[in-house]
mmCIF file of C-alpha atoms in Angstrom:
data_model
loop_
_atom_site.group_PDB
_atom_site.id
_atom_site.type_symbol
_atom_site.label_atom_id
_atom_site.label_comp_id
_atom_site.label_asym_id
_atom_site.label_seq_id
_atom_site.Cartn_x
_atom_site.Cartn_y
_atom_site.Cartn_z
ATOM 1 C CA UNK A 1 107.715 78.335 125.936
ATOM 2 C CA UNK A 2 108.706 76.919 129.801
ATOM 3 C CA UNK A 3 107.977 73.531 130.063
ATOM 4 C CA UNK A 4 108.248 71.468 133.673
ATOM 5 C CA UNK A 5 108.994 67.825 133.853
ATOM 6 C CA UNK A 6 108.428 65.905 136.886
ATOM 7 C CA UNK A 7 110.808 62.364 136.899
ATOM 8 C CA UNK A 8 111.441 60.243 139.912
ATOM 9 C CA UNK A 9 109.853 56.852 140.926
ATOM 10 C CA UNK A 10 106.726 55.718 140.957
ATOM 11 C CA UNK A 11 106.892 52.966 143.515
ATOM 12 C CA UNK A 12 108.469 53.836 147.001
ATOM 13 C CA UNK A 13 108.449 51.818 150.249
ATOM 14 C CA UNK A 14 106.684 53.278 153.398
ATOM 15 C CA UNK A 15 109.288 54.678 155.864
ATOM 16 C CA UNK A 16 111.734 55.279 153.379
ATOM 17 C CA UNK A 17 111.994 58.684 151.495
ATOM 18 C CA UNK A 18 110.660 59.977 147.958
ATOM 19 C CA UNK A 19 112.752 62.165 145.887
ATOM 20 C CA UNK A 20 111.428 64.134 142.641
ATOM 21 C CA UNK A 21 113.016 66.125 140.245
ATOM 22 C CA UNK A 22 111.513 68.900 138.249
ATOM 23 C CA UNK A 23 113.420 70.079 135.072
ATOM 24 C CA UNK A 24 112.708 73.054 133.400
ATOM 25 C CA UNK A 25 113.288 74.054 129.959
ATOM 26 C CA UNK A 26 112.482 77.581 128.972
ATOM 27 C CA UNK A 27 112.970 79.890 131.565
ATOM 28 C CA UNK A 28 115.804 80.004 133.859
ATOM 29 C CA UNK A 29 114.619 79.338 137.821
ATOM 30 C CA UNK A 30 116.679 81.693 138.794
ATOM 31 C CA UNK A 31 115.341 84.763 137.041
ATOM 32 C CA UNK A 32 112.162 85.257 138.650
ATOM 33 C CA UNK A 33 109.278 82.741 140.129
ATOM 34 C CA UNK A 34 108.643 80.573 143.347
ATOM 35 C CA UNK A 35 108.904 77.291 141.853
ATOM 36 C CA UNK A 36 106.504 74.861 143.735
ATOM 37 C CA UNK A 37 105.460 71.494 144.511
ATOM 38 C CA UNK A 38 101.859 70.287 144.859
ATOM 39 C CA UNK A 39 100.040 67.098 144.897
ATOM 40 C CA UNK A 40 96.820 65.740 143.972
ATOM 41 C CA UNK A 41 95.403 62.634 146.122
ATOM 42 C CA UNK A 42 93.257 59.964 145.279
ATOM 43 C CA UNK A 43 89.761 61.713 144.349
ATOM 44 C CA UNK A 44 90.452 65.917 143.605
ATOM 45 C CA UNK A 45 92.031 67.085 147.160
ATOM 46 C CA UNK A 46 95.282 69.005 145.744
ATOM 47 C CA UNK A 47 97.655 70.138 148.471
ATOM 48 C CA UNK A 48 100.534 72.765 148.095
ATOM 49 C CA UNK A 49 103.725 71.046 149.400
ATOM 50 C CA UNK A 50 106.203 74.053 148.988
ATOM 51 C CA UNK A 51 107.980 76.024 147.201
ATOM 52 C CA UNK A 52 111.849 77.484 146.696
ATOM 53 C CA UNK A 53 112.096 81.307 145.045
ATOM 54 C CA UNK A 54 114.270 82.305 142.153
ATOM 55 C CA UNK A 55 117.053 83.729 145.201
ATOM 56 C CA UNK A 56 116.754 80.183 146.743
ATOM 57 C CA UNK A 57 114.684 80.775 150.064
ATOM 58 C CA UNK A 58 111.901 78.136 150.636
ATOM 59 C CA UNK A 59 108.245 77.885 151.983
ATOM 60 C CA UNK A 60 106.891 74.990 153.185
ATOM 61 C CA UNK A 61 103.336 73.636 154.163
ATOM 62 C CA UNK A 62 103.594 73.630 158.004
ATOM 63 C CA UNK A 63 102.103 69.990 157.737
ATOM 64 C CA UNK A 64 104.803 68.934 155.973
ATOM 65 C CA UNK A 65 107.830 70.532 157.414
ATOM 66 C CA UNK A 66 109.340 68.357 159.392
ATOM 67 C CA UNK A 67 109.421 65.912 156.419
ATOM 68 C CA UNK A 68 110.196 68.030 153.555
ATOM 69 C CA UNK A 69 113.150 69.862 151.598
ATOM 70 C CA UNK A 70 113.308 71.614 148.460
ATOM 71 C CA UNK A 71 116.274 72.532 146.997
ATOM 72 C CA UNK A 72 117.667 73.424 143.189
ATOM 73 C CA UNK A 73 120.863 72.459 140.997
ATOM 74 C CA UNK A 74 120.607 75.820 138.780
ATOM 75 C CA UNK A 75 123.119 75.240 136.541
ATOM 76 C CA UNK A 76 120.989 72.187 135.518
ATOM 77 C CA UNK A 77 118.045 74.216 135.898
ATOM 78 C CA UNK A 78 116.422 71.702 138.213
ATOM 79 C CA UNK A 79 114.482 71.433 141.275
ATOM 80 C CA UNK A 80 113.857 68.795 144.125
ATOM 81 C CA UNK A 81 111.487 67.366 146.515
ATOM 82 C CA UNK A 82 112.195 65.142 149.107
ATOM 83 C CA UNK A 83 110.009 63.929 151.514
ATOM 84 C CA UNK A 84 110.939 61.720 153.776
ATOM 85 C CA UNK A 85 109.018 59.249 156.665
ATOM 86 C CA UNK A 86 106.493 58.574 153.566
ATOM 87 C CA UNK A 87 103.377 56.631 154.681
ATOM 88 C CA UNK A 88 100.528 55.305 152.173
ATOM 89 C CA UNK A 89 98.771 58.460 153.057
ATOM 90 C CA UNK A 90 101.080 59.961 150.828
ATOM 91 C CA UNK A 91 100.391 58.068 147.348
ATOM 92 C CA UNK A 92 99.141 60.812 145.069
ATOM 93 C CA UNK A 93 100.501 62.413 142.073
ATOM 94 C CA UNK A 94 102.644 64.795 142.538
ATOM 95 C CA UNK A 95 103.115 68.080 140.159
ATOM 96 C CA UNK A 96 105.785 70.696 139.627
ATOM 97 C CA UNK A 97 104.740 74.105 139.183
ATOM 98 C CA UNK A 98 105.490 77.672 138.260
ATOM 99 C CA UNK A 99 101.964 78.743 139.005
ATOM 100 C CA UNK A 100 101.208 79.598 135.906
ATOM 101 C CA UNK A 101 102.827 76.650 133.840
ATOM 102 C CA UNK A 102 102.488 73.098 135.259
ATOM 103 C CA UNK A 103 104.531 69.642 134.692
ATOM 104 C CA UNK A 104 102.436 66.482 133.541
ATOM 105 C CA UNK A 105 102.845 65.090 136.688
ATOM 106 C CA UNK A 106 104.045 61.746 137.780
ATOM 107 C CA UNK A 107 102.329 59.304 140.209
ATOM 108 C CA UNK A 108 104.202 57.881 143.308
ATOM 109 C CA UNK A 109 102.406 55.139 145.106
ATOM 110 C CA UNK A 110 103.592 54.192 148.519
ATOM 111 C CA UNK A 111 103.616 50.326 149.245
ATOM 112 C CA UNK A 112 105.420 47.434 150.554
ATOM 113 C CA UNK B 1 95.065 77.266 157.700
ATOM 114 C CA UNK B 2 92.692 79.224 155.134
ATOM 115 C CA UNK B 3 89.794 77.188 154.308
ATOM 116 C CA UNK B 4 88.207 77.654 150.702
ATOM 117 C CA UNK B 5 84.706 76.234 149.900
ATOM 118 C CA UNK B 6 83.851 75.614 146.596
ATOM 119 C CA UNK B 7 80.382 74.977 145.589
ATOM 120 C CA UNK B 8 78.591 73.296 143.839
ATOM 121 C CA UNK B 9 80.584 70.170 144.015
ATOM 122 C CA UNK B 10 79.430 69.367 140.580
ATOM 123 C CA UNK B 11 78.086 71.047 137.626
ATOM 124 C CA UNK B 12 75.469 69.390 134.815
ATOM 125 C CA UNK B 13 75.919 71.593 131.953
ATOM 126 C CA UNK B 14 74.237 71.931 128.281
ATOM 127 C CA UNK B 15 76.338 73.149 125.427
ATOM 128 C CA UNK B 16 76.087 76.601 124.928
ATOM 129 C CA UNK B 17 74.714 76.912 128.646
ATOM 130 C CA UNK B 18 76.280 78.991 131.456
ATOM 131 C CA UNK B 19 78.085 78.132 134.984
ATOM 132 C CA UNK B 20 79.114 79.653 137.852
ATOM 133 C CA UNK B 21 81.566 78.125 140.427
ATOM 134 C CA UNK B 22 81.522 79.808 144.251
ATOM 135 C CA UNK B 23 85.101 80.214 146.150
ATOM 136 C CA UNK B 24 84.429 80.973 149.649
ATOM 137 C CA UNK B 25 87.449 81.832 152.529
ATOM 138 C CA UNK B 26 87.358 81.140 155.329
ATOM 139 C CA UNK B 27 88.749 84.618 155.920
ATOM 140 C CA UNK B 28 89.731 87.552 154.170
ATOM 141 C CA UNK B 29 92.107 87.443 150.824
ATOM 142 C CA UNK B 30 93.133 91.041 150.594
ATOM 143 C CA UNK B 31 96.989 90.825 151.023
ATOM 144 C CA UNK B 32 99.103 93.354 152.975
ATOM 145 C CA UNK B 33 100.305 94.459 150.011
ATOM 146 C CA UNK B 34 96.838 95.178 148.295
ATOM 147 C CA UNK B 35 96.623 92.421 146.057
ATOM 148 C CA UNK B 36 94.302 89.600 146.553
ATOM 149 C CA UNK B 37 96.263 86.274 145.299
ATOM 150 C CA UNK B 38 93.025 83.702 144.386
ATOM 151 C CA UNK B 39 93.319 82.139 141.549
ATOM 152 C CA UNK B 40 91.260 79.361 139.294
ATOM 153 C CA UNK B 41 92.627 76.700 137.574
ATOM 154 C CA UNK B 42 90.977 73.997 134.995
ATOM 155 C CA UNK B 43 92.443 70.289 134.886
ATOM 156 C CA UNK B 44 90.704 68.433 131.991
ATOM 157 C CA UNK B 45 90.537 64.835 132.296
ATOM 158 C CA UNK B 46 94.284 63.675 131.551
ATOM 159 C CA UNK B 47 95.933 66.600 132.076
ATOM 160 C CA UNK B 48 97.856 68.644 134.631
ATOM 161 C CA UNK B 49 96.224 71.702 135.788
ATOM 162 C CA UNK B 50 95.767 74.973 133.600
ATOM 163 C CA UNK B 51 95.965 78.639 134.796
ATOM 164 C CA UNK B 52 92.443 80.202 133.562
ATOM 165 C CA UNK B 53 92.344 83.630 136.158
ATOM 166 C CA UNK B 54 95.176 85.402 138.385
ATOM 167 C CA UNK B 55 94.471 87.367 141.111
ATOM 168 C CA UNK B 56 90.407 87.321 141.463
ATOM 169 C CA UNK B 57 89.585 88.491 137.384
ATOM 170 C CA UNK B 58 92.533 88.850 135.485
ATOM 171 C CA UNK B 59 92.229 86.053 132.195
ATOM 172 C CA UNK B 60 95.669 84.522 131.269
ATOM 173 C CA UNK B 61 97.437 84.534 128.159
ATOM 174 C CA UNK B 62 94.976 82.515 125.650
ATOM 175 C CA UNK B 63 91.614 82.229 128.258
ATOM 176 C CA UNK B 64 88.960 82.865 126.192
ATOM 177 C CA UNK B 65 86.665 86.049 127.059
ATOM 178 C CA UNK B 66 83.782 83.182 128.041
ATOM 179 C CA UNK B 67 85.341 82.745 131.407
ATOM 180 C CA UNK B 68 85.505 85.996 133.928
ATOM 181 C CA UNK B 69 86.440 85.977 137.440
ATOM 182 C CA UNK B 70 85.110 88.264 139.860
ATOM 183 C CA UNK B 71 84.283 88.993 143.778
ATOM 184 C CA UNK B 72 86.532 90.154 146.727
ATOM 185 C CA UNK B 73 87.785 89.495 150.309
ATOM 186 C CA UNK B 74 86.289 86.693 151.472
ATOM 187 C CA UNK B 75 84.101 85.829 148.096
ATOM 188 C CA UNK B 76 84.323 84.845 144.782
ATOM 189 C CA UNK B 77 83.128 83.933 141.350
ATOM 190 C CA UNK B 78 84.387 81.907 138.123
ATOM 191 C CA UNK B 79 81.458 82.115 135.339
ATOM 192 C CA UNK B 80 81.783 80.309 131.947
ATOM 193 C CA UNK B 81 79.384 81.264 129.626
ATOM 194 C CA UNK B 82 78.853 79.639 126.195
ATOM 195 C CA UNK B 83 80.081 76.088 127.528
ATOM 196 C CA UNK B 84 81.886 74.613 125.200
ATOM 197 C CA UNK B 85 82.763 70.288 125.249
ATOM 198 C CA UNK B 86 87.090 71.581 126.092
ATOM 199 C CA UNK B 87 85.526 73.041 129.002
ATOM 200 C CA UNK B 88 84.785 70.002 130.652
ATOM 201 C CA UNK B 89 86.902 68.751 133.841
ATOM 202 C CA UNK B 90 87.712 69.932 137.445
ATOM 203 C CA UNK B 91 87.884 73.175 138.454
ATOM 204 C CA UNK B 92 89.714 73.944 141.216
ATOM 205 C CA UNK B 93 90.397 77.855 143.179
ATOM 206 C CA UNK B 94 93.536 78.493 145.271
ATOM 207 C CA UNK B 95 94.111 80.941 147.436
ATOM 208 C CA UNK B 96 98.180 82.221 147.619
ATOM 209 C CA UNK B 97 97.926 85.128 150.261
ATOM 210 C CA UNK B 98 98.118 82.946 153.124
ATOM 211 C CA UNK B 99 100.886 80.140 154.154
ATOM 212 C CA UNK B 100 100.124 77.936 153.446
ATOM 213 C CA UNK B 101 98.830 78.391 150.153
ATOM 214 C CA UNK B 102 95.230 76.258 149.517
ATOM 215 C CA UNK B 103 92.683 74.702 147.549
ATOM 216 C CA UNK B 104 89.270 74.426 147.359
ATOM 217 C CA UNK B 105 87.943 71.129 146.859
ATOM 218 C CA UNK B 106 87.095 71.191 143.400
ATOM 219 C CA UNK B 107 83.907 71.632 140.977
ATOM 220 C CA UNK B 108 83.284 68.892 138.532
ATOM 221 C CA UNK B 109 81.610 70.466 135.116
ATOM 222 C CA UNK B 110 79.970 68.046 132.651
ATOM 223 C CA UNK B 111 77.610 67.916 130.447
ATOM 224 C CA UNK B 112 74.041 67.522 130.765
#
């Protein structure tokens, strides 16, 4: 069965960047899938982030895109978020997801 | 951006008892290609988001026959009949025919 793991840290400072990695076990991300980031704030407002395909292209929330990259390391069957410029508007926790399979998630609070 | 508006905001539920969640867009959901990509999800308290209907009414692999989805274009339905205490939590629609993809705000079932 896939399974999505979310690992980065929890704590980042505001101005500098967070990075996430999502690693999959299961199911190659290169087979099929848009593999996507999303995050949950404070209280239930979720908010897609992005998302790269199985070829490699990527989507991004238009809110986000000057800020944001997703990109992959397939042969360890990974993927990445960066966002960078983070604010405290941006602690939430943040999930990896194949739409129908998601990771636990992992909480990033921004603070000095 | 696509605006979905879920209602009610919360849900006070007996065992055994029936809900029904509303999903309304802000426009129209059919995609070019025919499809109409809104989805519901359930996160129980603790957990990462689950998968519960794909594309307006279709159940996923292991959804019980208690929830159905239904509606079209612009508005739609999640019913759970027989509530049962694993049914519990936030349940959220998303709507993946526009960019960027979106949420509704959530519906919060518990029990009465």
């Amino acid at each position: 069965e896939i399974q999505l793991q979310e690992s980065g840290p929890g704590l980042v400072k505001p101005s500098q960047s967070l990075s996430l990695t999502c690693s999959v076990t299961g199911y190659t991300i290169t087979s099929g899938y848009d593999w996507s980031w999303i995050r949950k704030f404070p209280g239930n407002k979720m908010e897609w982030m992005g998302y790269i395909s199985y070829s490699g292209s990527t989507n991004y929330n238009p809110s986000l895109k000057s800020r944001i990259s997703i990109t992959r390391d397939t042969s360890k069957n990974q993927f990445f978020l960066q966002l960078n410029s983070v604010t405290t508007e941006d602690t939430a926790t943040y999930y990896c997801a194949r739409g129908d399979f998601w990771g636990p998630g992992t909480m990033v609070t921004v603070s000095s | 951006d696509v605006v979905l508006t879920q209602t009610p905001v919360s849900l006070l539920i007996s065992l055994g008892g029936q809900a029904s969640i509303s999903c309304r867009s802000s426009q129209s959901l059919v995609h070019s290609n025919g499809n109409t990509y809104l989805h519901w999800y359930l996160q129980k308290p603790g957990q990462s988001p689950q998968l519960l209907i794909y594309q307006v009414s279709n159940r996923f692999s292991g959804i019980p026959d208690r929830f159905s989805g239904s509606g079209s274009g612009t508005d739609f339905t999640l019913k759970i009949s027989r509530v049962e205490p694993e049914d519990l939590g936030v349940y959220y629609c998303l709507q993946r025919t526009h960019n960027p993809n979106t949420f509704g705000a959530g519906t919060k079932l518990e029990l009465k």
